[in-house]
PDB file of C-alpha atoms in Angstrom:
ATOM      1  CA  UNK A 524       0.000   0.000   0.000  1.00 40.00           C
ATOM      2  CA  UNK A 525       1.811   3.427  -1.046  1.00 40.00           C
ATOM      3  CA  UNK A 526       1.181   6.093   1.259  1.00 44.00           C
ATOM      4  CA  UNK A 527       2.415   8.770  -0.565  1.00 44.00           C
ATOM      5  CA  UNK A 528       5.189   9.668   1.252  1.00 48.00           C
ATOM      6  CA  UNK A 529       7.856   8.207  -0.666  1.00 52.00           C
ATOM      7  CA  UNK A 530      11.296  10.198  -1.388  1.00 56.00           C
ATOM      8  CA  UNK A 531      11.592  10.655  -4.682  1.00 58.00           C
ATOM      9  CA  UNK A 532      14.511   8.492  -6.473  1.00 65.00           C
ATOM     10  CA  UNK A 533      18.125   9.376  -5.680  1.00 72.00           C
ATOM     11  CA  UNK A 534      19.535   8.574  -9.226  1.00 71.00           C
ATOM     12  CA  UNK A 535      23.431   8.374  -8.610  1.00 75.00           C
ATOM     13  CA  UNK A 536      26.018   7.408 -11.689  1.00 74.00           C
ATOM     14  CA  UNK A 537      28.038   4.678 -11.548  1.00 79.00           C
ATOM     15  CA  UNK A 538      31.238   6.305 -10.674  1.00 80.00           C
ATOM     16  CA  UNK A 539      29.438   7.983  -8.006  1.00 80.00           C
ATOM     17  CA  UNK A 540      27.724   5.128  -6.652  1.00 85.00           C
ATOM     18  CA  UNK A 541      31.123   3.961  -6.742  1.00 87.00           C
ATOM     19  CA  UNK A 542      32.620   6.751  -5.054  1.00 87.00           C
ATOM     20  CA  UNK A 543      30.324   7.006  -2.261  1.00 88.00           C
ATOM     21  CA  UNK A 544      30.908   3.266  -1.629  1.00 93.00           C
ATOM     22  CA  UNK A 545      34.778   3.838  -1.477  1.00 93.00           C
ATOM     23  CA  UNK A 546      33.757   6.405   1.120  1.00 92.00           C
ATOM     24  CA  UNK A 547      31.665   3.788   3.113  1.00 93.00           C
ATOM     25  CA  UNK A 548      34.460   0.822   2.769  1.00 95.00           C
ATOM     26  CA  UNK A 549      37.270   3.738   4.886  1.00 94.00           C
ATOM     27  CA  UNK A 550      34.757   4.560   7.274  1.00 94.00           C
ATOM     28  CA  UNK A 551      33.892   1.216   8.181  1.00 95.00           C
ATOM     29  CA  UNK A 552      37.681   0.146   7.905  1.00 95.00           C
ATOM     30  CA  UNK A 553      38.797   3.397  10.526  1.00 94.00           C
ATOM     31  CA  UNK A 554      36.258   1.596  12.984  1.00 94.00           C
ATOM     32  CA  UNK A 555      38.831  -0.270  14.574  1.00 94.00           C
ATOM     33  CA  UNK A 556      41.115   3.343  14.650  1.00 93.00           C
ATOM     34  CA  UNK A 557      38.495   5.352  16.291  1.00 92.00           C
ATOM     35  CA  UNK A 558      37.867   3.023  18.855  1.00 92.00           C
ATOM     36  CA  UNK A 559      41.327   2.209  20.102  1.00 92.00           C
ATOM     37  CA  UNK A 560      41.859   6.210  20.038  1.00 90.00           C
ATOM     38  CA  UNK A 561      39.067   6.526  22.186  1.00 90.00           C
ATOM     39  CA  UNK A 562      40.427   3.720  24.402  1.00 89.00           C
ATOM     40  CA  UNK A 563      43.589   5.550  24.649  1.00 89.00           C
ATOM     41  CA  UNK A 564      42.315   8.283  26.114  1.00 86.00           C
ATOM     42  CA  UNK A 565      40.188   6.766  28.116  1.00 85.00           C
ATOM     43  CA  UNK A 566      43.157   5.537  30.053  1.00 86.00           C
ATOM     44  CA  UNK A 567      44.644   8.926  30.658  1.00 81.00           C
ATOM     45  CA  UNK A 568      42.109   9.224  33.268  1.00 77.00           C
ATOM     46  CA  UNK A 569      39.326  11.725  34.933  1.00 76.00           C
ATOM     47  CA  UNK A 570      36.893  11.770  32.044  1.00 76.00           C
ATOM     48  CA  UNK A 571      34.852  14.982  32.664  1.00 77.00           C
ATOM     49  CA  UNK A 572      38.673  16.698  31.873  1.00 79.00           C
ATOM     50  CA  UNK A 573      39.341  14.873  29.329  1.00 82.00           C
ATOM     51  CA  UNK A 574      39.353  17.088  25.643  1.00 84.00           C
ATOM     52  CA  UNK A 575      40.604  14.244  23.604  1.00 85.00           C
ATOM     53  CA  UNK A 576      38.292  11.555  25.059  1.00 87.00           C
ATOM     54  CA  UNK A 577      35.287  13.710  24.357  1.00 87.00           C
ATOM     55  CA  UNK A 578      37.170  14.910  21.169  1.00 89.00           C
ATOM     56  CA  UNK A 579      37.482  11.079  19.979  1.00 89.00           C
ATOM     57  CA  UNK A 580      33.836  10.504  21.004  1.00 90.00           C
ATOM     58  CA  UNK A 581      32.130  13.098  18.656  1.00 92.00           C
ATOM     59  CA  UNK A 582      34.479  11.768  15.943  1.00 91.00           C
ATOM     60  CA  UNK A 583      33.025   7.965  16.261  1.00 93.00           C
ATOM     61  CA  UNK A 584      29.727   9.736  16.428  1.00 92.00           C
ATOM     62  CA  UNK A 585      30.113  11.620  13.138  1.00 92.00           C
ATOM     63  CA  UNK A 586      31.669   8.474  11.538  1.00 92.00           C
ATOM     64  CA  UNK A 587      28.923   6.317  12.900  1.00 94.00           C
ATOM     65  CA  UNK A 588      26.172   8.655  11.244  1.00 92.00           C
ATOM     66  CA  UNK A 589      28.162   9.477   8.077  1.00 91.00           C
ATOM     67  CA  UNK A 590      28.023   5.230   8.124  1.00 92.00           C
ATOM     68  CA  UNK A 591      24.439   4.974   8.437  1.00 92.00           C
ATOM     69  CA  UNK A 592      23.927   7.416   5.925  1.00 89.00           C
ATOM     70  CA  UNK A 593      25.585   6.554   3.200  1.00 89.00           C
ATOM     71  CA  UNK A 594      24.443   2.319   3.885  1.00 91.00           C
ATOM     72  CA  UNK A 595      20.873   4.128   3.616  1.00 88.00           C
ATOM     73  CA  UNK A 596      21.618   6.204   0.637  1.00 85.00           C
ATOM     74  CA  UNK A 597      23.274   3.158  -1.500  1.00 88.00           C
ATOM     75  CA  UNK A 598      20.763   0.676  -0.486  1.00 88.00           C
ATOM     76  CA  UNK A 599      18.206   2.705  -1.844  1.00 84.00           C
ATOM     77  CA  UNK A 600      19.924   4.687  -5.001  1.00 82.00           C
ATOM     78  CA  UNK A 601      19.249   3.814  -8.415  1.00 79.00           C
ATOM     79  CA  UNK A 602      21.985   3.569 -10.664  1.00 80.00           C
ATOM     80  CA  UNK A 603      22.678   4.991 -13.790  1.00 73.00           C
ATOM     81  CA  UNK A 604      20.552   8.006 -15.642  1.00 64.00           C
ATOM     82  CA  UNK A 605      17.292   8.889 -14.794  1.00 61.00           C
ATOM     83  CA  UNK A 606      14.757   8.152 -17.230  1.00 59.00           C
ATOM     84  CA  UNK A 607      13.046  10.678 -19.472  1.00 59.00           C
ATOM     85  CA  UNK A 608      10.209  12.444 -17.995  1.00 66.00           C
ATOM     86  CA  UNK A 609       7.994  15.061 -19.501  1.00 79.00           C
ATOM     87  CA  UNK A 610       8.192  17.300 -16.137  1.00 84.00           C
ATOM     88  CA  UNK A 611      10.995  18.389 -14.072  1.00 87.00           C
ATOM     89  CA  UNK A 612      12.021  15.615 -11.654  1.00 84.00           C
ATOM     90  CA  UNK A 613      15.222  14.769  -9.605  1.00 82.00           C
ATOM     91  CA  UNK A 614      18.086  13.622 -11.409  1.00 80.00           C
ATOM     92  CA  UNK A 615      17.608  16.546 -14.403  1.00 85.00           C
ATOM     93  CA  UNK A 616      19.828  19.222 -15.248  1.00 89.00           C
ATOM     94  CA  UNK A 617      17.089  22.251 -15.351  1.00 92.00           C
ATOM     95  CA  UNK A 618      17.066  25.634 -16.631  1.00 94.00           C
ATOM     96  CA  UNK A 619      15.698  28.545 -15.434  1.00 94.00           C
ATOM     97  CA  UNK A 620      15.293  32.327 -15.439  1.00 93.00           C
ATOM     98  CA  UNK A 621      14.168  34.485 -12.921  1.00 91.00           C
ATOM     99  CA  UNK A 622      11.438  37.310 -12.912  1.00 87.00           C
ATOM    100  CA  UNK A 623      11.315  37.306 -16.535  1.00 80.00           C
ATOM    101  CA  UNK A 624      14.366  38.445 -17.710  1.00 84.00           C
ATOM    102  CA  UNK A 625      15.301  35.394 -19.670  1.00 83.00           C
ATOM    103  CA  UNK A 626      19.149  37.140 -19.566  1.00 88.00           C
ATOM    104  CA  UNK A 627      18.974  36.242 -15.978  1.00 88.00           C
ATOM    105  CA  UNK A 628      19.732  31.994 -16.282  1.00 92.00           C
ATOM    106  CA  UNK A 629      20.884  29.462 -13.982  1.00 93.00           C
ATOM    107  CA  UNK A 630      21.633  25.897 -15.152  1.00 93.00           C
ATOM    108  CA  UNK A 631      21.681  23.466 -12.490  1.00 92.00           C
ATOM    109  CA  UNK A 632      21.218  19.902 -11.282  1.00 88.00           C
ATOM    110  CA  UNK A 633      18.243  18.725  -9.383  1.00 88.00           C
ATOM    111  CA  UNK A 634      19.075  15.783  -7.080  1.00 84.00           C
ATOM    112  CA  UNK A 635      21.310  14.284  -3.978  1.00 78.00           C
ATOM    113  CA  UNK A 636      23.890  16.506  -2.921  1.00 73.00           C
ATOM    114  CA  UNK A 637      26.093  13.557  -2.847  1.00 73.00           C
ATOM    115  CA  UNK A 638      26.387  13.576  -6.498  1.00 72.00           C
ATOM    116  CA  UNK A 639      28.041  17.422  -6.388  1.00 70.00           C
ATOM    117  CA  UNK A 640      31.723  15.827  -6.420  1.00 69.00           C
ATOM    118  CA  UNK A 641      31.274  14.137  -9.661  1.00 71.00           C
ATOM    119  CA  UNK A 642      30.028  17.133 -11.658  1.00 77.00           C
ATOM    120  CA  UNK A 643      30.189  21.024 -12.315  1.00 83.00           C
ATOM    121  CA  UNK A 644      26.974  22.186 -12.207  1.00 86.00           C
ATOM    122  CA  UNK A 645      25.236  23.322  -8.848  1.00 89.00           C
ATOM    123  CA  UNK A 646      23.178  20.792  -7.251  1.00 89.00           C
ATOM    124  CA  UNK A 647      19.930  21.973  -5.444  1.00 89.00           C
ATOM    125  CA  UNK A 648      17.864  19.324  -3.598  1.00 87.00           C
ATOM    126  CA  UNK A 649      14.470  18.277  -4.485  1.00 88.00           C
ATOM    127  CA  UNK A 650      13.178  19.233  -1.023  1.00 87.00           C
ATOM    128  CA  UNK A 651      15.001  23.009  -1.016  1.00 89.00           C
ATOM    129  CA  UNK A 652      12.436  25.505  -1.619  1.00 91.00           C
ATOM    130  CA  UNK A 653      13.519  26.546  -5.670  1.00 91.00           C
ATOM    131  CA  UNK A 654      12.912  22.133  -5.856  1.00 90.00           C
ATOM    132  CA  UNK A 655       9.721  22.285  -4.764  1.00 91.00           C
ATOM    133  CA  UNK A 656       8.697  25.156  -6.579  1.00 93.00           C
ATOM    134  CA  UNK A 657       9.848  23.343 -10.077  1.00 93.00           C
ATOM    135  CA  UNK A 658       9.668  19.968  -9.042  1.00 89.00           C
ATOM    136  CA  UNK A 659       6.895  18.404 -12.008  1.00 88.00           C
ATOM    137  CA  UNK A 660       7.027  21.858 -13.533  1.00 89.00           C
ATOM    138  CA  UNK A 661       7.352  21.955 -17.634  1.00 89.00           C
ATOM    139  CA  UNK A 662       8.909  23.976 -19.892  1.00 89.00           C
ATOM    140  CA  UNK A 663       7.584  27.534 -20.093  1.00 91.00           C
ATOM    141  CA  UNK A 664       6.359  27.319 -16.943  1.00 92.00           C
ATOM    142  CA  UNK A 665       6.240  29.709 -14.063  1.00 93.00           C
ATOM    143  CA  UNK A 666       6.534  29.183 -10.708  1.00 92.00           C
ATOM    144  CA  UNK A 667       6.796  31.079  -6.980  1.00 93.00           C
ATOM    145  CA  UNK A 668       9.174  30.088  -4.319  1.00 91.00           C
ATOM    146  CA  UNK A 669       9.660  31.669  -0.702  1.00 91.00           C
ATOM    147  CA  UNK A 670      13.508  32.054  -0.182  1.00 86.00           C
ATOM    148  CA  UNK A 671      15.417  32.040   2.773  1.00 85.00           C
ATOM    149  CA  UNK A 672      15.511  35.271   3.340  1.00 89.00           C
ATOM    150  CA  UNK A 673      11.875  35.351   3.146  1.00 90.00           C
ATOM    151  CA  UNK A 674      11.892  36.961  -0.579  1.00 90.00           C
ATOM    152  CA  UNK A 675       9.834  35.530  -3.061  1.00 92.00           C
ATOM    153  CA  UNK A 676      10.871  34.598  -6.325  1.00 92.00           C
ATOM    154  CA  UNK A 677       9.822  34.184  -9.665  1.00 94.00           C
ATOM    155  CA  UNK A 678      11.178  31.367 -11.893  1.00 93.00           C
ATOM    156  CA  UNK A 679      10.643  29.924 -15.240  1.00 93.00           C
ATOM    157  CA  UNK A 680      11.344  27.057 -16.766  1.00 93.00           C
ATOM    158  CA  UNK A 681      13.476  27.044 -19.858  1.00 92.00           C
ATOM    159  CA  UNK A 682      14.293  23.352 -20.390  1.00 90.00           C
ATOM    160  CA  UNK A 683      15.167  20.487 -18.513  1.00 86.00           C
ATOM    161  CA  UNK A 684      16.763  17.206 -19.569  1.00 84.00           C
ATOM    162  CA  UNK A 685      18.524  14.021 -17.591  1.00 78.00           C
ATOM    163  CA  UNK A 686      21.627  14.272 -15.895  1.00 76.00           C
ATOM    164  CA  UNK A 687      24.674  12.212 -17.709  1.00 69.00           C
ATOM    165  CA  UNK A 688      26.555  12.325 -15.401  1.00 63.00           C
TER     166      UNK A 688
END
């Protein structure tokens, strides 16, 4: 039974897939590291004192999320390009203009973050506030997003077609 709250597809390309595995494989090999450093300084004593303890501590903690993160995001990616859509959808690299001044473009890739290493282009999430606005938007369309800074903004979209990678 769908419930409608599904993420949409993270689409990642092989060599990032790859990449992002790499990343999991040394942070599950530096386990062993991270936990004899925070033995170590266990040793040294008084533990409320203790910079490097705590220090070693939040490092195992950011590893151990970083972990879970990335087993989540590679269990769950698709791999290789999205397929064709007839509406803006993650995985595209979209153009746009804002408050019609069609001088005024930005070219950019909708999708995980995680893919930003592997290419040029900016990389806005589906779930920021400019993805939601365009998100199943079509060429020629206009949409209205509420920026950070509480500004709202006027978009339109040029063209859109899937990411390569």
């Amino acid at each position: 039974m769908s419930t409608g709250n599904e993420a949409p597809a993270t689409w990642l390309s092989q060599d990032a897939y790859d990449r992002l595995q790499a990343e999991l494989d040394e942070h599950i090999a530096n386990r062993p590291a991270i936990a004899a450093e925070i033995n170590a300084r266990r040793e040294e004593g008084d533990l409320k004192e203790n910079g490097g303890y705590h220090a070693a501590r939040e490092e195992q903690g950011k590893a151990e999320g970083r972990i879970r993160y990335l087993q989540e995001l590679l269990r769950t990616a698709k791999v290789g390009a999205a397929p064709t859509a007839d509406a803006v959808s993650p995985g595209m690299v979209v153009t746009i203009y804002f408050d019609d001044d069609t001088n005024d473009t930005e070219t950019f890739l909708l999708g995980s973050r995680e893919i930003a290493a592997t290419t040029d282009l900016t990389v806005y999430s589906p779930e920021s506030a400019l993805g939601k606005a365009i998100l199943g938007g079509r060429a020629g369309q206009t949409c209205t997003y509420t920026a950070p800074s509480g500004a709202d903004i006027k978009v339109t979209v040029v063209s859109f077609e899937p990411f390569s990678g």
